[in-house]
Phi, psi and omega in degrees: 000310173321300166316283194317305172333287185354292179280009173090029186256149169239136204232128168229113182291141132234136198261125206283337165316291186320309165301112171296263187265143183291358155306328181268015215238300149351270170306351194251304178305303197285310179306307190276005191069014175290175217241336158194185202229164156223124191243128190265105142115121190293333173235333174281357164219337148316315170322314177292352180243018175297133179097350169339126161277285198293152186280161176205177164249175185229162154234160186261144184263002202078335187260340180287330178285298195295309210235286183349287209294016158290000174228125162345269197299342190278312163304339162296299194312316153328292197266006171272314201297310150329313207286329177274346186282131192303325161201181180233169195200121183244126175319315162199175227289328195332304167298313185301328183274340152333277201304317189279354175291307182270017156202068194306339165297353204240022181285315188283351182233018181251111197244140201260091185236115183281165193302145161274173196210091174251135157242167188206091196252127195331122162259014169261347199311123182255109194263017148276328206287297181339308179287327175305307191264021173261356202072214336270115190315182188215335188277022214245114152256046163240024213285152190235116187254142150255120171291060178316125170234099208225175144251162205265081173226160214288330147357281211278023157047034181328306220255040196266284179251050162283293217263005156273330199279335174306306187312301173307311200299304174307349183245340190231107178264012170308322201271154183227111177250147170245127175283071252199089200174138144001136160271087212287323198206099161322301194285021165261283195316319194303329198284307196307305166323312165269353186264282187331289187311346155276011197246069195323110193080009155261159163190133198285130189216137182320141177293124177238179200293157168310339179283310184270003177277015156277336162288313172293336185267348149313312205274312179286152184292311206192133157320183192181123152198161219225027184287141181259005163198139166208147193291289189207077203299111168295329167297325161314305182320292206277288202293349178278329220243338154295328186080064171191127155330153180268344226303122202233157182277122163297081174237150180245061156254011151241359157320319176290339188238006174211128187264148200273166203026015204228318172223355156202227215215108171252178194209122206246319171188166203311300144000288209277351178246032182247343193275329133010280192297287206290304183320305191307311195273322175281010176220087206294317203311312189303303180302012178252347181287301246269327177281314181313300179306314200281304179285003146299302175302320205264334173282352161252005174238003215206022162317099178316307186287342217236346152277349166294310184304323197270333165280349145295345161293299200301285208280033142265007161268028165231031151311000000 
């Protein structure tokens, strides 16, 4: 939205849960005057714009590409949806030879643009009040906090490395994973909920403003993600541009962004990211090439400026 702000458009975020249909999509457009749309994530918000009076773009969210397009109706819809859309916009080339392997007309309006990456991390934080109010001691110097940074839905796979990491934690009580995100789908958080609480060194933690989980993630040994499909994790992202390691599950949209032993960690299963971690933790030297290479990476692939521009470009072709 800020980009868009920049160039003197005025973007009104809305959330496509609250919308059934496109009619009532419509009905919104036409009342308020709007003049286009842009919808993130090809059917769950694309959907609302079959049939659009305004021209719009779409950007893919990863899962629509990765998983949607596994079932017949959701994939009809997708591509009737394309077809109207003025362009589309894939995080990398991977997605774009997705979509266009399965809608080969749309090759020429599907454009590859990576997430840019600003952090702005709190300098009031208080990481003794964090850890407190997370249970986590504080009188411990060798702790070692882990991020998950997620919303809590089944997807992002939260409950992926609870009962190997619970485990370690009984032999290592240094270690912590914090569990940390928006309750995207209540009966999931609730599912979520009750498993931590039996899970010794996990711990479920309020979703906060953006400065300060930049902050917290400063602050912490290491990222996490455990996802079982992802477009392009900002966190990931976000925690490389900190100067704090990834460790991440190998699939591939973090593949695409991270090479293994070389700008994060990949990991194949719960095993492997626990043998990861302590090699990560018994190897200060690898982990500073690996945080060096990573924030190297994300400043040349992942220009915050260099995406303001191309989406400013981009939403004049919905003139």
């Amino acid at each position: 939205r800020s980009h868009l702000h920049a160039a003197g458009h005025i973007c009104v975020l809305k959330d496509v849960f609250r919308y059934e249909s496109p009619t009532e999509i419509a009905n919104l457009t036409s009342a308020d005057k709007f003049d286009a749309a842009l919808a993130i994530h090809l059917y769950k918000g694309g959907r609302l714009l079959q049939g659009s009076r305004i021209p719009f773009g779409i950007i893919f969210g990863g899962t629509d590409i990765n998983e949607d397009i596994k079932y017949e109706e959701k994939r009809r819809i997708m591509g009737e949806v394309l077809r109207e859309a003025r362009f589309a916009v894939a995080f990398t080339m991977k997605m774009k030879e997705l979509a266009a392997a399965e809608w080969v007309y749309t090759w020429k309006k599907i454009y590859v643009q990576t997430q840019g990456i600003k952090t702005t991390p709190s300098e009031t934080f208080d990481w003794c009040r964090f850890l407190q109010n997370a249970d986590i001691p504080t009188d411990r110097d060798n702790l070692h906090v882990f991020l998950l940074i997620c919303g809590l839905r089944r997807v992002k796979d939260p409950l992926y490395l609870v009962d190997v990491f619970s485990d370690w934690h009984r032999k290592d009580p240094s270690v912590h994973l914090g569990i940390i995100g928006p309750a995207v789908d209540p009966l999931f958080t609730n599912e979520v909920k009750e498993k931590v609480k039996r899970a010794p060194g996990i711990h479920l933690l309020q979703e906060m403003p953006q400065d300060d989980l930049h902050a917290a993630m400063k602050r912490c040994f290491a990222v996490v993600n455990s996802s079982i499909s992802e477009g392009m994790s900002a966190a990931i992202l976000e925690a490389m541009d900190l100067d704090i390691p990834v460790l991440a599950r190998n699939i591939p949209g973090n593949a695409a962004i991270i090479k293994h032993k070389d700008t994060g960690l990949l990991f194949s299963d719960p095993q492997e990211f626990v043998v990861l971690s302590k090699s990560l933790m018994n190897d200060p030297i690898m982990e500073r090439e690996i945080v060096k290479r990573a924030k190297d990476y994300v400043k040349k692939h992942h220009s915050w400026e260099c995406e303001r521009k191309a989406y400013q470009t981009l939403v004049l072709r919905l003139q």
